[in-house]
Amino acid sequence: MVGLVWIYPFLWIVAGAFKTQTGLFTGGASLMPDQWNFDNFRRAWVDAGFSRYFFNTILYAVVSTVIELFKSALCGYILARYEFPGRKFLHRMIIATLFVPVASIIIPQFVLVERLGLLNTQAGVILSMSGAAGALYVLLFIGFCSGVPTDLFDAAKLDGAGLLRTFRLVLPLAKPVIAVVVIFQFITNWNVWATTGPWSSVSKGHRCTSPRTTPPTTSW
């Protein structure tokens, strides 16, 4: 019974997609529409431009996830396997960013994207979505790379492998960590509003809809 109470609003929204405008406001809490209307989907997809917004959402989520994965994996690998001045300080700074609210960096990111001339562009949105510290992902890769046997790296060095080649050798072994990063980052990017709304809605006082995604579009 409790489950039915929780799922009923979702069912009402789904049923409302098949109702006419009049039926939606006069049907009350009824789920079954008096008249089935499939034209709502065409209007949303074609007339309202949701096909473009849906494509943008997929593009941003995929590209920014790949960038975040490569960035955090390489950073975690270097911090785990290489000794250099300031390594411990950098490690602590990355941990400290876990306590920084994401909302606090929106304005600096906005100013940076604007000065780069990428405001209201797909590149600007992707940069803002993949430009966060990703501290959690870096720590995951640090933990994994620290547990890889040193013999593997020694053997790679004997074969003449450099930094990138050794990194390519270790990365396929980190499939569990990669899966976690991809799932978490993709879901976050798919649902994000804060970094896609401002970046794609301001253009000299006018709204620019071309790079916008689905979440901020439904909020207007």
PDB file of C-alpha atoms in Angstrom:
ATOM      1  CA  MET A   1       0.000   0.000   0.000  1.00  0.00           C
ATOM      2  CA  VAL A   2       2.826   2.369   0.875  1.00  0.00           C
ATOM      3  CA  GLY A   3       4.551   1.492  -2.400  1.00  0.00           C
ATOM      4  CA  LEU A   4       1.382   2.337  -4.330  1.00  0.00           C
ATOM      5  CA  VAL A   5       1.199   5.747  -2.651  1.00  0.00           C
ATOM      6  CA  TRP A   6       4.792   6.486  -3.631  1.00  0.00           C
ATOM      7  CA  ILE A   7       4.507   5.289  -7.242  1.00  0.00           C
ATOM      8  CA  TYR A   8       1.099   6.854  -7.945  1.00  0.00           C
ATOM      9  CA  PRO A   9       2.443  10.372  -8.787  1.00  0.00           C
ATOM     10  CA  PHE A  10       4.845   8.819 -11.305  1.00  0.00           C
ATOM     11  CA  LEU A  11       2.014   6.821 -12.901  1.00  0.00           C
ATOM     12  CA  TRP A  12      -0.113   9.984 -13.027  1.00  0.00           C
ATOM     13  CA  ILE A  13       2.661  11.842 -14.887  1.00  0.00           C
ATOM     14  CA  VAL A  14       3.031   9.004 -17.396  1.00  0.00           C
ATOM     15  CA  ALA A  15      -0.723   8.861 -17.923  1.00  0.00           C
ATOM     16  CA  GLY A  16      -0.842  12.643 -18.292  1.00  0.00           C
ATOM     17  CA  ALA A  17       1.431  12.414 -21.327  1.00  0.00           C
ATOM     18  CA  PHE A  18      -1.393  10.677 -23.199  1.00  0.00           C
ATOM     19  CA  LYS A  19      -4.097  13.172 -22.191  1.00  0.00           C
ATOM     20  CA  THR A  20      -5.274  16.293 -23.928  1.00  0.00           C
ATOM     21  CA  GLN A  21      -4.723  19.620 -22.188  1.00  0.00           C
ATOM     22  CA  THR A  22      -8.385  19.749 -21.193  1.00  0.00           C
ATOM     23  CA  GLY A  23      -8.389  16.158 -19.991  1.00  0.00           C
ATOM     24  CA  LEU A  24      -5.277  16.752 -17.902  1.00  0.00           C
ATOM     25  CA  PHE A  25      -6.874  19.578 -15.918  1.00  0.00           C
ATOM     26  CA  THR A  26     -10.355  18.109 -15.661  1.00  0.00           C
ATOM     27  CA  GLY A  27      -9.446  14.463 -15.100  1.00  0.00           C
ATOM     28  CA  GLY A  28      -8.399  14.973 -11.500  1.00  0.00           C
ATOM     29  CA  ALA A  29      -6.478  12.025 -10.052  1.00  0.00           C
ATOM     30  CA  SER A  30      -7.727   9.619 -12.705  1.00  0.00           C
ATOM     31  CA  LEU A  31      -5.027   7.681 -14.532  1.00  0.00           C
ATOM     32  CA  MET A  32      -6.960   6.626 -17.614  1.00  0.00           C
ATOM     33  CA  PRO A  33      -7.360   9.413 -20.197  1.00  0.00           C
ATOM     34  CA  ASP A  34     -10.813  10.034 -21.655  1.00  0.00           C
ATOM     35  CA  GLN A  35      -9.221  10.506 -25.064  1.00  0.00           C
ATOM     36  CA  TRP A  36      -5.821   9.073 -25.982  1.00  0.00           C
ATOM     37  CA  ASN A  37      -3.581  11.759 -27.444  1.00  0.00           C
ATOM     38  CA  PHE A  38      -0.217  10.733 -28.937  1.00  0.00           C
ATOM     39  CA  ASP A  39       0.422  14.122 -30.505  1.00  0.00           C
ATOM     40  CA  ASN A  40       2.018  15.337 -27.260  1.00  0.00           C
ATOM     41  CA  PHE A  41       5.135  13.318 -28.006  1.00  0.00           C
ATOM     42  CA  ARG A  42       5.476  14.742 -31.515  1.00  0.00           C
ATOM     43  CA  ARG A  43       5.051  18.297 -30.229  1.00  0.00           C
ATOM     44  CA  ALA A  44       7.702  17.787 -27.542  1.00  0.00           C
ATOM     45  CA  TRP A  45      10.163  16.009 -29.842  1.00  0.00           C
ATOM     46  CA  VAL A  46       9.765  18.182 -32.947  1.00  0.00           C
ATOM     47  CA  ASP A  47       8.063  21.476 -32.119  1.00  0.00           C
ATOM     48  CA  ALA A  48       9.697  22.013 -28.703  1.00  0.00           C
ATOM     49  CA  GLY A  49      13.056  20.766 -29.966  1.00  0.00           C
ATOM     50  CA  PHE A  50      13.550  18.006 -27.417  1.00  0.00           C
ATOM     51  CA  SER A  51      15.311  15.911 -30.031  1.00  0.00           C
ATOM     52  CA  ARG A  52      18.133  18.471 -30.039  1.00  0.00           C
ATOM     53  CA  TYR A  53      18.201  18.730 -26.241  1.00  0.00           C
ATOM     54  CA  PHE A  54      18.242  14.954 -25.887  1.00  0.00           C
ATOM     55  CA  PHE A  55      21.189  14.707 -28.293  1.00  0.00           C
ATOM     56  CA  ASN A  56      23.017  17.409 -26.335  1.00  0.00           C
ATOM     57  CA  THR A  57      22.441  15.537 -23.087  1.00  0.00           C
ATOM     58  CA  ILE A  58      23.904  12.328 -24.517  1.00  0.00           C
ATOM     59  CA  LEU A  59      26.847  14.176 -26.080  1.00  0.00           C
ATOM     60  CA  TYR A  60      27.751  16.044 -22.905  1.00  0.00           C
ATOM     61  CA  ALA A  61      27.324  13.015 -20.649  1.00  0.00           C
ATOM     62  CA  VAL A  62      29.471  10.738 -22.814  1.00  0.00           C
ATOM     63  CA  VAL A  63      32.272  13.177 -23.694  1.00  0.00           C
ATOM     64  CA  SER A  64      32.625  14.663 -20.204  1.00  0.00           C
ATOM     65  CA  THR A  65      32.613  11.168 -18.677  1.00  0.00           C
ATOM     66  CA  VAL A  66      35.451  10.078 -20.959  1.00  0.00           C
ATOM     67  CA  ILE A  67      37.445  13.215 -20.121  1.00  0.00           C
ATOM     68  CA  GLU A  68      36.873  12.803 -16.392  1.00  0.00           C
ATOM     69  CA  LEU A  69      37.828   9.130 -16.562  1.00  0.00           C
ATOM     70  CA  PHE A  70      41.101   9.774 -18.388  1.00  0.00           C
ATOM     71  CA  LYS A  71      41.986  12.753 -16.195  1.00  0.00           C
ATOM     72  CA  SER A  72      41.336  11.062 -12.860  1.00  0.00           C
ATOM     73  CA  ALA A  73      42.944   7.769 -13.950  1.00  0.00           C
ATOM     74  CA  LEU A  74      46.157   9.460 -15.074  1.00  0.00           C
ATOM     75  CA  CYS A  75      46.298  11.661 -11.990  1.00  0.00           C
ATOM     76  CA  GLY A  76      45.686   8.728  -9.647  1.00  0.00           C
ATOM     77  CA  TYR A  77      48.291   6.622 -11.442  1.00  0.00           C
ATOM     78  CA  ILE A  78      51.003   9.295 -11.173  1.00  0.00           C
ATOM     79  CA  LEU A  79      50.278  10.043  -7.515  1.00  0.00           C
ATOM     80  CA  ALA A  80      50.375   6.338  -6.676  1.00  0.00           C
ATOM     81  CA  ARG A  81      53.497   5.280  -8.577  1.00  0.00           C
ATOM     82  CA  TYR A  82      55.787   8.300  -8.821  1.00  0.00           C
ATOM     83  CA  GLU A  83      57.694  10.287  -6.206  1.00  0.00           C
ATOM     84  CA  PHE A  84      58.130  14.016  -6.897  1.00  0.00           C
ATOM     85  CA  PRO A  85      58.345  17.226  -4.853  1.00  0.00           C
ATOM     86  CA  GLY A  86      54.964  18.302  -3.544  1.00  0.00           C
ATOM     87  CA  ARG A  87      53.344  14.907  -4.091  1.00  0.00           C
ATOM     88  CA  LYS A  88      51.997  14.592  -0.540  1.00  0.00           C
ATOM     89  CA  PHE A  89      50.792  18.202  -0.562  1.00  0.00           C
ATOM     90  CA  LEU A  90      48.966  17.667  -3.847  1.00  0.00           C
ATOM     91  CA  HIS A  91      47.414  14.483  -2.469  1.00  0.00           C
ATOM     92  CA  ARG A  92      46.138  16.353   0.585  1.00  0.00           C
ATOM     93  CA  MET A  93      44.786  19.191  -1.536  1.00  0.00           C
ATOM     94  CA  ILE A  94      42.813  16.716  -3.645  1.00  0.00           C
ATOM     95  CA  ILE A  95      41.333  15.228  -0.474  1.00  0.00           C
ATOM     96  CA  ALA A  96      40.489  18.738   0.760  1.00  0.00           C
ATOM     97  CA  THR A  97      38.429  19.434  -2.356  1.00  0.00           C
ATOM     98  CA  LEU A  98      35.958  16.784  -1.161  1.00  0.00           C
ATOM     99  CA  PHE A  99      34.805  19.331   1.429  1.00  0.00           C
ATOM    100  CA  VAL A 100      34.278  22.133  -1.112  1.00  0.00           C
ATOM    101  CA  PRO A 101      30.621  22.501  -2.201  1.00  0.00           C
ATOM    102  CA  VAL A 102      30.127  22.221  -5.943  1.00  0.00           C
ATOM    103  CA  ALA A 103      27.941  25.336  -5.931  1.00  0.00           C
ATOM    104  CA  SER A 104      30.890  27.424  -4.733  1.00  0.00           C
ATOM    105  CA  ILE A 105      32.798  26.953  -8.004  1.00  0.00           C
ATOM    106  CA  ILE A 106      29.956  27.765 -10.394  1.00  0.00           C
ATOM    107  CA  ILE A 107      30.777  31.482 -10.633  1.00  0.00           C
ATOM    108  CA  PRO A 108      34.543  30.963 -11.193  1.00  0.00           C
ATOM    109  CA  GLN A 109      33.758  28.347 -13.824  1.00  0.00           C
ATOM    110  CA  PHE A 110      31.288  30.687 -15.496  1.00  0.00           C
ATOM    111  CA  VAL A 111      33.838  33.514 -15.617  1.00  0.00           C
ATOM    112  CA  LEU A 112      36.509  31.165 -16.987  1.00  0.00           C
ATOM    113  CA  VAL A 113      34.244  29.791 -19.716  1.00  0.00           C
ATOM    114  CA  GLU A 114      33.132  33.299 -20.662  1.00  0.00           C
ATOM    115  CA  ARG A 115      36.718  34.585 -20.916  1.00  0.00           C
ATOM    116  CA  LEU A 116      37.646  31.617 -23.082  1.00  0.00           C
ATOM    117  CA  GLY A 117      34.846  32.631 -25.451  1.00  0.00           C
ATOM    118  CA  LEU A 118      33.040  29.317 -24.971  1.00  0.00           C
ATOM    119  CA  LEU A 119      29.823  30.609 -23.418  1.00  0.00           C
ATOM    120  CA  ASN A 120      26.725  29.121 -25.102  1.00  0.00           C
ATOM    121  CA  THR A 121      28.786  26.530 -26.936  1.00  0.00           C
ATOM    122  CA  GLN A 122      28.923  22.766 -26.612  1.00  0.00           C
ATOM    123  CA  ALA A 123      32.642  22.928 -25.827  1.00  0.00           C
ATOM    124  CA  GLY A 124      31.955  25.308 -22.939  1.00  0.00           C
ATOM    125  CA  VAL A 125      29.339  23.035 -21.415  1.00  0.00           C
ATOM    126  CA  ILE A 126      31.592  19.982 -21.758  1.00  0.00           C
ATOM    127  CA  LEU A 127      34.500  21.892 -20.198  1.00  0.00           C
ATOM    128  CA  SER A 128      32.409  22.950 -17.211  1.00  0.00           C
ATOM    129  CA  MET A 129      31.005  19.440 -16.693  1.00  0.00           C
ATOM    130  CA  SER A 130      34.420  17.766 -16.844  1.00  0.00           C
ATOM    131  CA  GLY A 131      36.430  20.530 -15.178  1.00  0.00           C
ATOM    132  CA  ALA A 132      35.703  19.616 -11.571  1.00  0.00           C
ATOM    133  CA  ALA A 133      38.402  18.129  -9.389  1.00  0.00           C
ATOM    134  CA  GLY A 134      36.970  14.584  -9.424  1.00  0.00           C
ATOM    135  CA  ALA A 135      38.720  13.946  -6.114  1.00  0.00           C
ATOM    136  CA  LEU A 136      36.780  10.793  -5.311  1.00  0.00           C
ATOM    137  CA  TYR A 137      37.706   9.205  -8.636  1.00  0.00           C
ATOM    138  CA  VAL A 138      41.364  10.157  -8.215  1.00  0.00           C
ATOM    139  CA  LEU A 139      41.435   8.544  -4.775  1.00  0.00           C
ATOM    140  CA  LEU A 140      39.880   5.380  -6.173  1.00  0.00           C
ATOM    141  CA  PHE A 141      42.597   5.121  -8.816  1.00  0.00           C
ATOM    142  CA  ILE A 142      45.298   5.905  -6.257  1.00  0.00           C
ATOM    143  CA  GLY A 143      44.079   3.048  -4.097  1.00  0.00           C
ATOM    144  CA  PHE A 144      43.996   0.648  -7.026  1.00  0.00           C
ATOM    145  CA  CYS A 145      47.356   1.594  -8.523  1.00  0.00           C
ATOM    146  CA  SER A 146      49.006   1.407  -5.110  1.00  0.00           C
ATOM    147  CA  GLY A 147      47.944  -2.225  -4.881  1.00  0.00           C
ATOM    148  CA  VAL A 148      49.350  -3.254  -8.258  1.00  0.00           C
ATOM    149  CA  PRO A 149      52.513  -5.383  -7.769  1.00  0.00           C
ATOM    150  CA  THR A 150      55.744  -3.451  -8.289  1.00  0.00           C
ATOM    151  CA  ASP A 151      57.098  -6.351 -10.376  1.00  0.00           C
ATOM    152  CA  LEU A 152      54.701  -5.394 -13.147  1.00  0.00           C
ATOM    153  CA  PHE A 153      56.150  -1.880 -13.394  1.00  0.00           C
ATOM    154  CA  ASP A 154      59.719  -3.156 -13.158  1.00  0.00           C
ATOM    155  CA  ALA A 155      59.102  -5.565 -16.014  1.00  0.00           C
ATOM    156  CA  ALA A 156      57.571  -2.759 -18.087  1.00  0.00           C
ATOM    157  CA  LYS A 157      60.619  -0.557 -17.470  1.00  0.00           C
ATOM    158  CA  LEU A 158      62.937  -3.364 -18.557  1.00  0.00           C
ATOM    159  CA  ASP A 159      60.999  -3.538 -21.818  1.00  0.00           C
ATOM    160  CA  GLY A 160      61.537   0.178 -22.328  1.00  0.00           C
ATOM    161  CA  ALA A 161      58.008   1.297 -21.463  1.00  0.00           C
ATOM    162  CA  GLY A 162      57.604   4.957 -20.558  1.00  0.00           C
ATOM    163  CA  LEU A 163      54.938   6.747 -18.548  1.00  0.00           C
ATOM    164  CA  LEU A 164      52.078   6.554 -21.033  1.00  0.00           C
ATOM    165  CA  ARG A 165      52.857   3.022 -22.148  1.00  0.00           C
ATOM    166  CA  THR A 166      52.940   1.778 -18.560  1.00  0.00           C
ATOM    167  CA  PHE A 167      49.710   3.665 -17.893  1.00  0.00           C
ATOM    168  CA  ARG A 168      48.066   1.913 -20.856  1.00  0.00           C
ATOM    169  CA  LEU A 169      49.291  -1.384 -19.430  1.00  0.00           C
ATOM    170  CA  VAL A 170      47.760  -0.786 -15.995  1.00  0.00           C
ATOM    171  CA  LEU A 171      44.482   0.853 -17.056  1.00  0.00           C
ATOM    172  CA  PRO A 172      42.775  -2.340 -18.368  1.00  0.00           C
ATOM    173  CA  LEU A 173      43.411  -3.964 -14.988  1.00  0.00           C
ATOM    174  CA  ALA A 174      41.347  -1.274 -13.262  1.00  0.00           C
ATOM    175  CA  LYS A 175      38.029  -2.362 -14.765  1.00  0.00           C
ATOM    176  CA  PRO A 176      36.125  -2.302 -11.420  1.00  0.00           C
ATOM    177  CA  VAL A 177      37.276   1.259 -10.719  1.00  0.00           C
ATOM    178  CA  ILE A 178      36.558   2.313 -14.301  1.00  0.00           C
ATOM    179  CA  ALA A 179      33.039   0.901 -14.027  1.00  0.00           C
ATOM    180  CA  VAL A 180      32.391   2.853 -10.825  1.00  0.00           C
ATOM    181  CA  VAL A 181      33.712   6.098 -12.297  1.00  0.00           C
ATOM    182  CA  VAL A 182      31.774   5.732 -15.551  1.00  0.00           C
ATOM    183  CA  ILE A 183      28.481   4.905 -13.812  1.00  0.00           C
ATOM    184  CA  PHE A 184      28.731   7.666 -11.216  1.00  0.00           C
ATOM    185  CA  GLN A 185      29.969  10.337 -13.611  1.00  0.00           C
ATOM    186  CA  PHE A 186      27.530   9.494 -16.403  1.00  0.00           C
ATOM    187  CA  ILE A 187      24.523   9.597 -14.074  1.00  0.00           C
ATOM    188  CA  THR A 188      25.761  12.859 -12.565  1.00  0.00           C
ATOM    189  CA  ASN A 189      26.285  14.433 -15.984  1.00  0.00           C
ATOM    190  CA  TRP A 190      22.931  13.184 -17.248  1.00  0.00           C
ATOM    191  CA  ASN A 191      21.018  14.746 -14.361  1.00  0.00           C
ATOM    192  CA  VAL A 192      23.139  17.863 -13.853  1.00  0.00           C
ATOM    193  CA  TRP A 193      21.462  21.224 -14.167  1.00  0.00           C
ATOM    194  CA  ALA A 194      23.788  23.684 -12.437  1.00  0.00           C
ATOM    195  CA  THR A 195      26.555  23.535 -15.058  1.00  0.00           C
ATOM    196  CA  THR A 196      24.379  23.266 -18.154  1.00  0.00           C
ATOM    197  CA  GLY A 197      21.692  25.818 -17.372  1.00  0.00           C
ATOM    198  CA  PRO A 198      23.829  28.979 -16.957  1.00  0.00           C
ATOM    199  CA  TRP A 199      26.363  27.953 -19.615  1.00  0.00           C
ATOM    200  CA  SER A 200      23.724  27.465 -22.293  1.00  0.00           C
ATOM    201  CA  SER A 201      21.023  30.004 -21.449  1.00  0.00           C
ATOM    202  CA  VAL A 202      22.742  33.393 -21.433  1.00  0.00           C
ATOM    203  CA  SER A 203      23.830  35.151 -24.582  1.00  0.00           C
ATOM    204  CA  LYS A 204      24.040  38.941 -24.277  1.00  0.00           C
ATOM    205  CA  GLY A 205      20.742  39.065 -22.455  1.00  0.00           C
ATOM    206  CA  HIS A 206      19.011  36.492 -24.648  1.00  0.00           C
ATOM    207  CA  ARG A 207      18.496  32.800 -24.207  1.00  0.00           C
ATOM    208  CA  CYS A 208      20.511  30.532 -26.451  1.00  0.00           C
ATOM    209  CA  THR A 209      18.841  27.134 -26.824  1.00  0.00           C
ATOM    210  CA  SER A 210      21.254  25.321 -29.161  1.00  0.00           C
ATOM    211  CA  PRO A 211      23.637  23.828 -26.552  1.00  0.00           C
ATOM    212  CA  ARG A 212      21.003  23.321 -23.859  1.00  0.00           C
ATOM    213  CA  THR A 213      20.260  19.891 -22.379  1.00  0.00           C
ATOM    214  CA  THR A 214      17.031  18.268 -21.237  1.00  0.00           C
ATOM    215  CA  PRO A 215      17.122  19.115 -17.461  1.00  0.00           C
ATOM    216  CA  PRO A 216      17.423  22.914 -17.774  1.00  0.00           C
ATOM    217  CA  THR A 217      15.001  22.925 -20.707  1.00  0.00           C
ATOM    218  CA  THR A 218      12.237  21.343 -18.646  1.00  0.00           C
ATOM    219  CA  SER A 219      12.810  23.942 -15.916  1.00  0.00           C
ATOM    220  CA  TRP A 220      12.061  26.959 -18.096  1.00  0.00           C
TER     221      TRP A 220
END
